PDB file of C-alpha atoms and ligand atoms in Angstrom:
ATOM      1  CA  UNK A   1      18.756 -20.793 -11.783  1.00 42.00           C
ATOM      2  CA  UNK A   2      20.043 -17.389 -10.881  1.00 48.00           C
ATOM      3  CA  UNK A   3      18.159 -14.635  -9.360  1.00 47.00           C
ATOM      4  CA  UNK A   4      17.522 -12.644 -12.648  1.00 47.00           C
ATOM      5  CA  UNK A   5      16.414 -15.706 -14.307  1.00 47.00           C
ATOM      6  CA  UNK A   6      14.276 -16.482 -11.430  1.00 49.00           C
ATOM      7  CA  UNK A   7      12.618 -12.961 -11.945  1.00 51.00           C
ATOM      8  CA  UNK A   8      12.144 -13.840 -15.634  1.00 45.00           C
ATOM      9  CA  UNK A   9      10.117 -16.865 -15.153  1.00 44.00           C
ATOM     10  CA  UNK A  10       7.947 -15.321 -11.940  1.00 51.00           C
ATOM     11  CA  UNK A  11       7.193 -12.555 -14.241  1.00 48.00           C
ATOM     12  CA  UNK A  12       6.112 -15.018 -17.509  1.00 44.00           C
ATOM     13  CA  UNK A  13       4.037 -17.137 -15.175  1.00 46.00           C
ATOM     14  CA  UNK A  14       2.370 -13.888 -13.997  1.00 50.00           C
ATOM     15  CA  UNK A  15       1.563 -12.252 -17.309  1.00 46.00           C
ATOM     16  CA  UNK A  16       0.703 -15.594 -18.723  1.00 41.00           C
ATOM     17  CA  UNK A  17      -1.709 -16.770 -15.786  1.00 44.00           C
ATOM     18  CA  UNK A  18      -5.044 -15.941 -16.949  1.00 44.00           C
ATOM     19  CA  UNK A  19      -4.331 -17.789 -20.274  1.00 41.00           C
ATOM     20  CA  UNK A  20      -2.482 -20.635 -18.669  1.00 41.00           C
ATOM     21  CA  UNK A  21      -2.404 -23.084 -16.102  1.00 45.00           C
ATOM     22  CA  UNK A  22       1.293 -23.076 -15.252  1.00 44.00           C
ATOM     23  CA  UNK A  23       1.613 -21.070 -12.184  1.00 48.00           C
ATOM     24  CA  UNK A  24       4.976 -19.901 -10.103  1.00 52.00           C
ATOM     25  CA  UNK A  25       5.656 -22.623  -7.493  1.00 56.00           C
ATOM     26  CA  UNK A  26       7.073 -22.775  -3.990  1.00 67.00           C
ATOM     27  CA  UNK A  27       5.426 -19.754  -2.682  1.00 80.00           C
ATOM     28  CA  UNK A  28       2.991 -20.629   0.371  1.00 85.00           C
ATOM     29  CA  UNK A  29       1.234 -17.564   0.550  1.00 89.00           C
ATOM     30  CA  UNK A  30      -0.828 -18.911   3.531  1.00 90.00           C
ATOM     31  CA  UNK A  31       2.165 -19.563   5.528  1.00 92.00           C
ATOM     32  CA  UNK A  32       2.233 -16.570   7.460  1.00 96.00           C
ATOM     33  CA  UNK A  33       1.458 -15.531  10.681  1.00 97.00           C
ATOM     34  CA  UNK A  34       0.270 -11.954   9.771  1.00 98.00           C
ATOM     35  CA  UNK A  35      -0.364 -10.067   6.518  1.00 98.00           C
ATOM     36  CA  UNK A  36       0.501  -6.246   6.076  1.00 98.00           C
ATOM     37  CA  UNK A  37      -1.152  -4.787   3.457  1.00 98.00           C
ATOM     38  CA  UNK A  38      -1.192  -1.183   1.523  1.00 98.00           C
ATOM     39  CA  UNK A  39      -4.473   0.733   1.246  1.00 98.00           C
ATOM     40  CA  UNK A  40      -4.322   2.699  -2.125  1.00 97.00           C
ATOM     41  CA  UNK A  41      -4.459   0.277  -5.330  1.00 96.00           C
ATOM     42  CA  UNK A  42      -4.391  -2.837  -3.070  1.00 97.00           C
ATOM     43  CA  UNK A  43      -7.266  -3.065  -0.865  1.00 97.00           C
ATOM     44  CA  UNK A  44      -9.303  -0.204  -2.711  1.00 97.00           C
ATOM     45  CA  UNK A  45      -9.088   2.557  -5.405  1.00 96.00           C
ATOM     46  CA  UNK A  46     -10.632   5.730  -4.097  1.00 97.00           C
ATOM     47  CA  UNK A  47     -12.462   7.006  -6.594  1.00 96.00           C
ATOM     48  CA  UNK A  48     -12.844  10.602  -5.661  1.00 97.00           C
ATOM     49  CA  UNK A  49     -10.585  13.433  -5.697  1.00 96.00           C
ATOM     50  CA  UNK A  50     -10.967  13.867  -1.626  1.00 98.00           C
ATOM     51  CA  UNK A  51      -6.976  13.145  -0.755  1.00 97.00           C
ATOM     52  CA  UNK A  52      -5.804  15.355  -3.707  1.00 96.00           C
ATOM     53  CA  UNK A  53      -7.919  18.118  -3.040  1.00 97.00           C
ATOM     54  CA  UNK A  54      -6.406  18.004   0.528  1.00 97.00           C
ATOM     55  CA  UNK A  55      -3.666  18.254  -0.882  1.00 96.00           C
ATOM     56  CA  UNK A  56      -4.394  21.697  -2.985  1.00 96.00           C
ATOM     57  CA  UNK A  57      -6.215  23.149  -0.182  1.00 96.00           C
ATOM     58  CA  UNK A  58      -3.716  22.507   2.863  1.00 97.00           C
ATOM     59  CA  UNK A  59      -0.950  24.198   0.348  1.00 96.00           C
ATOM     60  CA  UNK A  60      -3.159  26.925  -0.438  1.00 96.00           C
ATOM     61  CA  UNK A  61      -4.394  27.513   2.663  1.00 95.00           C
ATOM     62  CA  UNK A  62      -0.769  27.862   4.314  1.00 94.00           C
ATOM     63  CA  UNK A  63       1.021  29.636   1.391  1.00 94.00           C
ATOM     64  CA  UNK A  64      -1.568  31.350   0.055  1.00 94.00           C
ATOM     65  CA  UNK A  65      -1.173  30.552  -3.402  1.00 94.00           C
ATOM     66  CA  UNK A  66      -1.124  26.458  -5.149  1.00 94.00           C
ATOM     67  CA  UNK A  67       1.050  24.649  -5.907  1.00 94.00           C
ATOM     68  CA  UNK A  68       1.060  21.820  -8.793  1.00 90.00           C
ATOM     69  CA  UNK A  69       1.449  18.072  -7.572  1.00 92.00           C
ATOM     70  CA  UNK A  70       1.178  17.701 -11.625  1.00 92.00           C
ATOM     71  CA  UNK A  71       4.027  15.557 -12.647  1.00 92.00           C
ATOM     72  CA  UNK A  72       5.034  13.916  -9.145  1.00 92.00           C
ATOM     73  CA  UNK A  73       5.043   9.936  -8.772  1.00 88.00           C
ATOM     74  CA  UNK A  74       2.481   9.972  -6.409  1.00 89.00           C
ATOM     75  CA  UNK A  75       1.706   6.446  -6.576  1.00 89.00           C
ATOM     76  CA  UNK A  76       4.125   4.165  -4.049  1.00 89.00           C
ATOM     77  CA  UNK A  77       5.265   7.566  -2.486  1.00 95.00           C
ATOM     78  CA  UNK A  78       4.179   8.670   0.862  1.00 97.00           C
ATOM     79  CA  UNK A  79       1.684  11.960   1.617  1.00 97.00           C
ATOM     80  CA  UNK A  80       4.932  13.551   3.377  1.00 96.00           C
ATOM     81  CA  UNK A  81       7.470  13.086   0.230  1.00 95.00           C
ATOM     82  CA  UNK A  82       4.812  14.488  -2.191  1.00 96.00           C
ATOM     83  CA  UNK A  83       4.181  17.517  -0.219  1.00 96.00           C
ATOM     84  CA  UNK A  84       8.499  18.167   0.246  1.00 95.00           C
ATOM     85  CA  UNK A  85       8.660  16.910  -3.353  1.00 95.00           C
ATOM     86  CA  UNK A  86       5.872  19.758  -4.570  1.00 96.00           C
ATOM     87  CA  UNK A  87       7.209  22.102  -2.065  1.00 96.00           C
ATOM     88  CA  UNK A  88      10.882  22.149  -2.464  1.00 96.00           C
ATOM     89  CA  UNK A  89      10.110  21.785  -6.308  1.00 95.00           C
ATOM     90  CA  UNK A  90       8.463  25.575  -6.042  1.00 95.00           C
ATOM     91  CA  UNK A  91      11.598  26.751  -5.143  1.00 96.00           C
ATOM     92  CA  UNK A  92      10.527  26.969  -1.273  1.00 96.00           C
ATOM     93  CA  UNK A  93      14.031  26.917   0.803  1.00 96.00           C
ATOM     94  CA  UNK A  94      13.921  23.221   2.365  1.00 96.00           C
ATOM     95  CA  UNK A  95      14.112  24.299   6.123  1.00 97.00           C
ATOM     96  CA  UNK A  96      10.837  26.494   5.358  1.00 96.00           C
ATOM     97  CA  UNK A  97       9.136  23.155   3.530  1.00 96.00           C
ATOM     98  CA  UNK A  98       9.988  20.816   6.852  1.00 95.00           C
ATOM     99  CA  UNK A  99       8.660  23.499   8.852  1.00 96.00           C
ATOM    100  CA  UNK A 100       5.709  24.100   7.176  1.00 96.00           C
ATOM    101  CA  UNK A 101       4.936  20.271   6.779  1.00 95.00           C
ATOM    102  CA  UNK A 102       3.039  19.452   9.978  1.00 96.00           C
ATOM    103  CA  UNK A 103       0.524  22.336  10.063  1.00 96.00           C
ATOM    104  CA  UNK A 104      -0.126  21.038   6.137  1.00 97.00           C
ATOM    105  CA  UNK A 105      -0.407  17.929   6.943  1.00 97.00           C
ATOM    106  CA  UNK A 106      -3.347  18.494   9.578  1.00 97.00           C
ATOM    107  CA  UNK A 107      -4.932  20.780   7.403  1.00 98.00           C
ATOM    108  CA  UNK A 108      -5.051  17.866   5.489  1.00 98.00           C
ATOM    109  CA  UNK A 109      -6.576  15.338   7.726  1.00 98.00           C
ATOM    110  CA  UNK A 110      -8.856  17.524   9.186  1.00 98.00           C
ATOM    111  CA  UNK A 111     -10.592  18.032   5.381  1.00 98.00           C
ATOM    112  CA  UNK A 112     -10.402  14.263   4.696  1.00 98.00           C
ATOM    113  CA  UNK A 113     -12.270  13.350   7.807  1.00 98.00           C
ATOM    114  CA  UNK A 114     -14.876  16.300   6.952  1.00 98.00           C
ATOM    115  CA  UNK A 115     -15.623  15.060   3.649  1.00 98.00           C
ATOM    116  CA  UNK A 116     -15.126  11.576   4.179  1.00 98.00           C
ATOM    117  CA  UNK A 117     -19.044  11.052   3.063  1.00 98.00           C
ATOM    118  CA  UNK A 118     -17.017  11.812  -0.074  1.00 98.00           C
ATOM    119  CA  UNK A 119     -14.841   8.893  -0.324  1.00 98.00           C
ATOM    120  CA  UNK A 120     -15.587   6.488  -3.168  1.00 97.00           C
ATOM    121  CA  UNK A 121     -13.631   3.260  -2.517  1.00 97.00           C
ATOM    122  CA  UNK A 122     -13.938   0.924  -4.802  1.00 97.00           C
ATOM    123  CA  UNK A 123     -12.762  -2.441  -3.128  1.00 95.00           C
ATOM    124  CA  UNK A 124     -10.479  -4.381  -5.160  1.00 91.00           C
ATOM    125  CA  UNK A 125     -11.760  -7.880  -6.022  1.00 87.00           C
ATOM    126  CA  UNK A 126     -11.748 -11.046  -3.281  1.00 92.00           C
ATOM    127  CA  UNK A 127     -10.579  -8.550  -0.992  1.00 95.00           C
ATOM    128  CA  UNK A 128     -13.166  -8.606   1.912  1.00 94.00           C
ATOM    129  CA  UNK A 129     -13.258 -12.433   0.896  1.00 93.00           C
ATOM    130  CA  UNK A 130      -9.250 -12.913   1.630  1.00 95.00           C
ATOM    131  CA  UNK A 131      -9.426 -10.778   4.643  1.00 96.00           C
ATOM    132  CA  UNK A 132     -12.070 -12.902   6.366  1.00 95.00           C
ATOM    133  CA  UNK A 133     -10.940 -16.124   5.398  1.00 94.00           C
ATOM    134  CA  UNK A 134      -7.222 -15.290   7.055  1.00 95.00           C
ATOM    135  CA  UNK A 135      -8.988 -13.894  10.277  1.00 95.00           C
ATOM    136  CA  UNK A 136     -11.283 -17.236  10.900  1.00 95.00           C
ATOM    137  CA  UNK A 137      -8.084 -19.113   9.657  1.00 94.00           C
ATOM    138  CA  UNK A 138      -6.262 -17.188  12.700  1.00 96.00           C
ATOM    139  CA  UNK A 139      -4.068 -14.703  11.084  1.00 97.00           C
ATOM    140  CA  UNK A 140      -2.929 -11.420  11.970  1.00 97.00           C
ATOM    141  CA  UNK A 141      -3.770  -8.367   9.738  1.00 98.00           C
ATOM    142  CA  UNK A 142      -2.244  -4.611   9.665  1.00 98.00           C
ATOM    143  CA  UNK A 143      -1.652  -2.315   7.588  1.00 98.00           C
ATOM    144  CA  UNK A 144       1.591  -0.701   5.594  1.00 98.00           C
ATOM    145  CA  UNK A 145       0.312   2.775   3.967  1.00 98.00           C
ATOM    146  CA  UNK A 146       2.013   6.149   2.920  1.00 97.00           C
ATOM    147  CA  UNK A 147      -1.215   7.445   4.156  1.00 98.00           C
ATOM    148  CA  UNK A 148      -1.127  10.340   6.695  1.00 98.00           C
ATOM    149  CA  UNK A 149      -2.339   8.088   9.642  1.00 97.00           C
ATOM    150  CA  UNK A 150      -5.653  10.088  10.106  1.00 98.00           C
ATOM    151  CA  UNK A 151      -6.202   9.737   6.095  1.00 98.00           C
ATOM    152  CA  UNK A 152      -5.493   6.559   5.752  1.00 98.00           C
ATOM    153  CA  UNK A 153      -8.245   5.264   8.959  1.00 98.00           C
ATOM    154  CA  UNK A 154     -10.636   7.421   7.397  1.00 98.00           C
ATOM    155  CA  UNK A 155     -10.375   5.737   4.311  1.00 98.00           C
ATOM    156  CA  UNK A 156     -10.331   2.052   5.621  1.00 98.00           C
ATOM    157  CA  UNK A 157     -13.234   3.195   7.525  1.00 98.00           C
ATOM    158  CA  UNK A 158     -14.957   4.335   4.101  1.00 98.00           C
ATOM    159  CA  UNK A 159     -14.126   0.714   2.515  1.00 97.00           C
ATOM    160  CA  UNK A 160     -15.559  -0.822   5.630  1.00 97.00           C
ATOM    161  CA  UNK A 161     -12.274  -2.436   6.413  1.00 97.00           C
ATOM    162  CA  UNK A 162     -11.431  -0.741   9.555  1.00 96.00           C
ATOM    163  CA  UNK A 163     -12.395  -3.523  11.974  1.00 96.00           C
ATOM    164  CA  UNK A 164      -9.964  -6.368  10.035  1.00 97.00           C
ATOM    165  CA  UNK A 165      -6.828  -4.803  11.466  1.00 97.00           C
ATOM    166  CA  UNK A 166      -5.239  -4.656  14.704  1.00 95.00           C
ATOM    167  CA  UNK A 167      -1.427  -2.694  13.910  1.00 93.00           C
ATOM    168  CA  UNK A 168      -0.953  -0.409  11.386  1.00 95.00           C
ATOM    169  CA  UNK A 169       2.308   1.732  10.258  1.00 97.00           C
ATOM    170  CA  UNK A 170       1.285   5.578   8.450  1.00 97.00           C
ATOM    171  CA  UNK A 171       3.184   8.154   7.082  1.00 95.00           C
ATOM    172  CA  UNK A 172       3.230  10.247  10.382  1.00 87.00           C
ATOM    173  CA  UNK A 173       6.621  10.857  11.759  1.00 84.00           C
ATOM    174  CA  UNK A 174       8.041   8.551   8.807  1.00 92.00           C
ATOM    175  CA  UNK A 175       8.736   9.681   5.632  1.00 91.00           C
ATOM    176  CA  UNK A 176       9.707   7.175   3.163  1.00 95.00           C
ATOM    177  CA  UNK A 177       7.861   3.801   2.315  1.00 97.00           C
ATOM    178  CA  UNK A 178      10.742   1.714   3.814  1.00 97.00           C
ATOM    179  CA  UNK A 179      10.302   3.432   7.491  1.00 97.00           C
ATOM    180  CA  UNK A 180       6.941   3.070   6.964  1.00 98.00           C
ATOM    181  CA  UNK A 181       7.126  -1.292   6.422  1.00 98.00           C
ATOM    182  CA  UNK A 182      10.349  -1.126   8.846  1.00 97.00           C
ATOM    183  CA  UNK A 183       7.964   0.128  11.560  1.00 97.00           C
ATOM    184  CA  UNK A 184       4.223  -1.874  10.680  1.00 97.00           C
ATOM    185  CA  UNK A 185       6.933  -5.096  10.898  1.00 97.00           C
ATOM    186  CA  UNK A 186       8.231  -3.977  14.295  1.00 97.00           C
ATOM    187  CA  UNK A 187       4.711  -3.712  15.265  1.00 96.00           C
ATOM    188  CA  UNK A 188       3.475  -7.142  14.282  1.00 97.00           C
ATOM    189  CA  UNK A 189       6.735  -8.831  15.818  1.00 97.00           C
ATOM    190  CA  UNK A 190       5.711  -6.752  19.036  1.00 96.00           C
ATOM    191  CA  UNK A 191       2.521  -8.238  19.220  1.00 95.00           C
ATOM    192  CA  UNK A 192       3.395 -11.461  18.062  1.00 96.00           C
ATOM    193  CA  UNK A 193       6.483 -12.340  18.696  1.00 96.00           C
ATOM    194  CA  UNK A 194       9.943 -11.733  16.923  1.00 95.00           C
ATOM    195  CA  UNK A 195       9.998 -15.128  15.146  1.00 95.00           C
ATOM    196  CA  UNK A 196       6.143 -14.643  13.695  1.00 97.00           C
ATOM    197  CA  UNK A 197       6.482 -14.809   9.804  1.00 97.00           C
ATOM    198  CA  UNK A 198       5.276 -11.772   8.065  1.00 98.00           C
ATOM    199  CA  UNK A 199       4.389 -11.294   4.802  1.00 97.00           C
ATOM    200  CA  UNK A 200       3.223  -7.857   2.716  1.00 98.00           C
ATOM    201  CA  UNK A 201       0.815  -7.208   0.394  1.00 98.00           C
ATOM    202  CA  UNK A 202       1.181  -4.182  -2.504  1.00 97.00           C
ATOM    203  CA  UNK A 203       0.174  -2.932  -5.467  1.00 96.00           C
ATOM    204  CA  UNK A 204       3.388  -1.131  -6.541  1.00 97.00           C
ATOM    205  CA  UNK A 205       6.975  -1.895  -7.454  1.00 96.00           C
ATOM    206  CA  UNK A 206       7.641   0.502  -4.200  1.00 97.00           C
ATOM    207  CA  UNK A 207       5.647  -1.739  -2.012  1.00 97.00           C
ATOM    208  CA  UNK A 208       7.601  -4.110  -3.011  1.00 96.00           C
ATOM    209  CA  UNK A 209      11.353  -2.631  -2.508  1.00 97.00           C
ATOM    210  CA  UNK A 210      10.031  -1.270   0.854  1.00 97.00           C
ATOM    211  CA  UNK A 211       8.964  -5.216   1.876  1.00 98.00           C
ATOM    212  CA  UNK A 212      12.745  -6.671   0.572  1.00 96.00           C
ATOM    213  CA  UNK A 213      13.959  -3.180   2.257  1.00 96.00           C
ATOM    214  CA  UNK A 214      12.906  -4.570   5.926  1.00 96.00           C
ATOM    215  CA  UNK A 215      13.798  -8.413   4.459  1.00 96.00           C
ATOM    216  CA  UNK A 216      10.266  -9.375   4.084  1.00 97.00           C
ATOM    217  CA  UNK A 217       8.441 -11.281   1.820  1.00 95.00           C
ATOM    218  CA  UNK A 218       5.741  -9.696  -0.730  1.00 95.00           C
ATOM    219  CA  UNK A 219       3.147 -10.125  -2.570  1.00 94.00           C
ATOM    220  CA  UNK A 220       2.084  -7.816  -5.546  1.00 94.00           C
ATOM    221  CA  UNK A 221      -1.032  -7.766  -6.600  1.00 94.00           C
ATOM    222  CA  UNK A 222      -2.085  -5.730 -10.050  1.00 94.00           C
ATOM    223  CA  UNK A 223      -4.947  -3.911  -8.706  1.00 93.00           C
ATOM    224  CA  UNK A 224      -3.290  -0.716  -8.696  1.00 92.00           C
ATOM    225  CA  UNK A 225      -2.171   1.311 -11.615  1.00 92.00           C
ATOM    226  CA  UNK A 226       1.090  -0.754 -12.057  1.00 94.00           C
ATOM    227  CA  UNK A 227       0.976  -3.637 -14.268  1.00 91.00           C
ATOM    228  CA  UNK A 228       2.396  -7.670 -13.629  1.00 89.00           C
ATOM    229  CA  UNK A 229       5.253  -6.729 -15.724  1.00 89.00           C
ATOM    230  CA  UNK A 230       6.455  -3.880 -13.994  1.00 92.00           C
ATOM    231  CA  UNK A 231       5.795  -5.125 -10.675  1.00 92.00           C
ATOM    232  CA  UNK A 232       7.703  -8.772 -11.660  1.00 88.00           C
ATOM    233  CA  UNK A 233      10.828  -6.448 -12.555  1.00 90.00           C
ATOM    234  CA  UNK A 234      11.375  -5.667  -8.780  1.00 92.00           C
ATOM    235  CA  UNK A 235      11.101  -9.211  -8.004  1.00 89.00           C
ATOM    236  CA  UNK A 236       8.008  -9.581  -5.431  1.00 92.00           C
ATOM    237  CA  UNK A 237       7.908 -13.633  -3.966  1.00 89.00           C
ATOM    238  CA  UNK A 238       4.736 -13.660  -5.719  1.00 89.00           C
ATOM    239  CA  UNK A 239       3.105 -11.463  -8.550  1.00 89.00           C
ATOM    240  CA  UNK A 240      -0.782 -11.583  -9.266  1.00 89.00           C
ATOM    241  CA  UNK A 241      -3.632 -10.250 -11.084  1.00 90.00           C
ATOM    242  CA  UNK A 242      -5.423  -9.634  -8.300  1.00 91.00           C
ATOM    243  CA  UNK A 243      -6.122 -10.937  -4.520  1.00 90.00           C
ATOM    244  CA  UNK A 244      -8.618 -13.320  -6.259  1.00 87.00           C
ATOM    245  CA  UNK A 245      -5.983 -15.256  -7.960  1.00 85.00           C
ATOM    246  CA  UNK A 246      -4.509 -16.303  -4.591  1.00 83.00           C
ATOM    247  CA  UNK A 247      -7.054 -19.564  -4.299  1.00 80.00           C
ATOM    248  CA  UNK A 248      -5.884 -21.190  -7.295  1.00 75.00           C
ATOM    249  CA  UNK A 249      -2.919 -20.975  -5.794  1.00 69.00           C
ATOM    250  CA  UNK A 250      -3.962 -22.855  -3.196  1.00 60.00           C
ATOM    251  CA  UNK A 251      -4.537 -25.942  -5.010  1.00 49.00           C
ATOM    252  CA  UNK A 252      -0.736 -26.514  -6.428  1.00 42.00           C
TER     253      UNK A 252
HETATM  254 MG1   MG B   1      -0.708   1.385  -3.121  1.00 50.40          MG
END
């Protein structure tokens, strides 16, 4: 079987799941040392308007005037390309934008962790379940997010998640997803070792190009706003509904 066709079937088994007992095989999702996962879409959906308003505000406040994220693929991206993206969009000159970036982007922080009474995570199902049954079964967990760092701990704080990881990768000094993985990897082979196995965990097809990006293995999970089709396309090791559908896996 080639790769493509390889894709095809991952991505039949997938949509077909629910409705069918013939699951993708091969894939031991519980034979890794540590598991990295996203924040947005894959451990929770916030459902508030707290990080976008951040956005508005930080731009406002520094420019004096907004500026429309309308229109930009904010999902999968990372809080420092939305803001260049928005920014150089608006016809700002570039050098201007990248120097204009780091007071924004504490602006920003600083109004998440006022208002993070605001945040309305919604935890994505079997989550807290999957993340205590790999701790007690003596795995490693950190997290891979496009989150400012200061944004995204507020909001695992919000979920009540906060405590289940010990390394963690932001969007701080990185700027795409990729440097992002490249560096919460580095971090888990620091503490454990360079030949610990890692896999990631996502919720968009960007996850999962970021995870083959480093040469990691992923798992995609369609919790987010990105269905099992579109995710399958990229070619994650394994493509699911949801964290919940992991323990069926468990019995093949
Ligand atoms: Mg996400």
């Amino acid at each position: 079987m080639n790769k493509k066709q390889a894709h095809v079937t991952l991505v039949r088994a997938a949509e077909g799941f629910q409705h069918d007992d013939e699951l993708p095989r091969g894939f031991d999702w519980r034979g890794f040392d540590a598991y990295l996962f996203d924040i947005d879409g894959t451990l929770a959906n916030f459902r508030d308007q707290v990080h976008y308003e951040a956005y508005c505000n930080a731009i406002q406040s520094i420019y004096g005037h907004p500026i429309s994220l309308e229109g930009l693929a904010v999902n999968g991206s990372t809080d420092r390309l939305i803001l260049l993206e928005a920014l150089l969009r608006a016809g700002i000159p570039e050098k201007d934008v990248r120097a204009s970036i780091p007071g924004i982007a504490d602006f920003m922080c600083t109004e998440v962790e006022r208002r993070a009474a605001e945040l309305r995570p919604e935890l994505c199902p079997a989550v807290p379940r999957l993340l205590e049954e790999l701790k007690q079964n003596g795995k490693r967990l950190g997290v891979a997010s496009g989150n400012l760092e200061r944004i995204g701990r507020a909001k695992l704080k919000s979920a009540g998640l906060d405590e289940y990881f010990e390394f963690a990768a932001f969007c701080g000094t990185h700027e795409t997803r990729t440097q992002i993985f490249q560096s919460a990897l580095e971090a888990a082979h620091k503490k454990l070792g360079k030949k610990a196995k890692v896999c990631f965990v996502g919720d968009t097809p960007a996850d999962v190009l970021a995870a083959k990006g480093c040469g990691a293995p992923v798992i995609a999970v369609a919790t987010g706003i990105f269905s099992l089709v579109e995710l399958g396309k990229e070619g994650p090791d394994m493509c699911i509904p949801a964290c919940e559908t992991l323990w069926r896996y468990s019995r093949l």
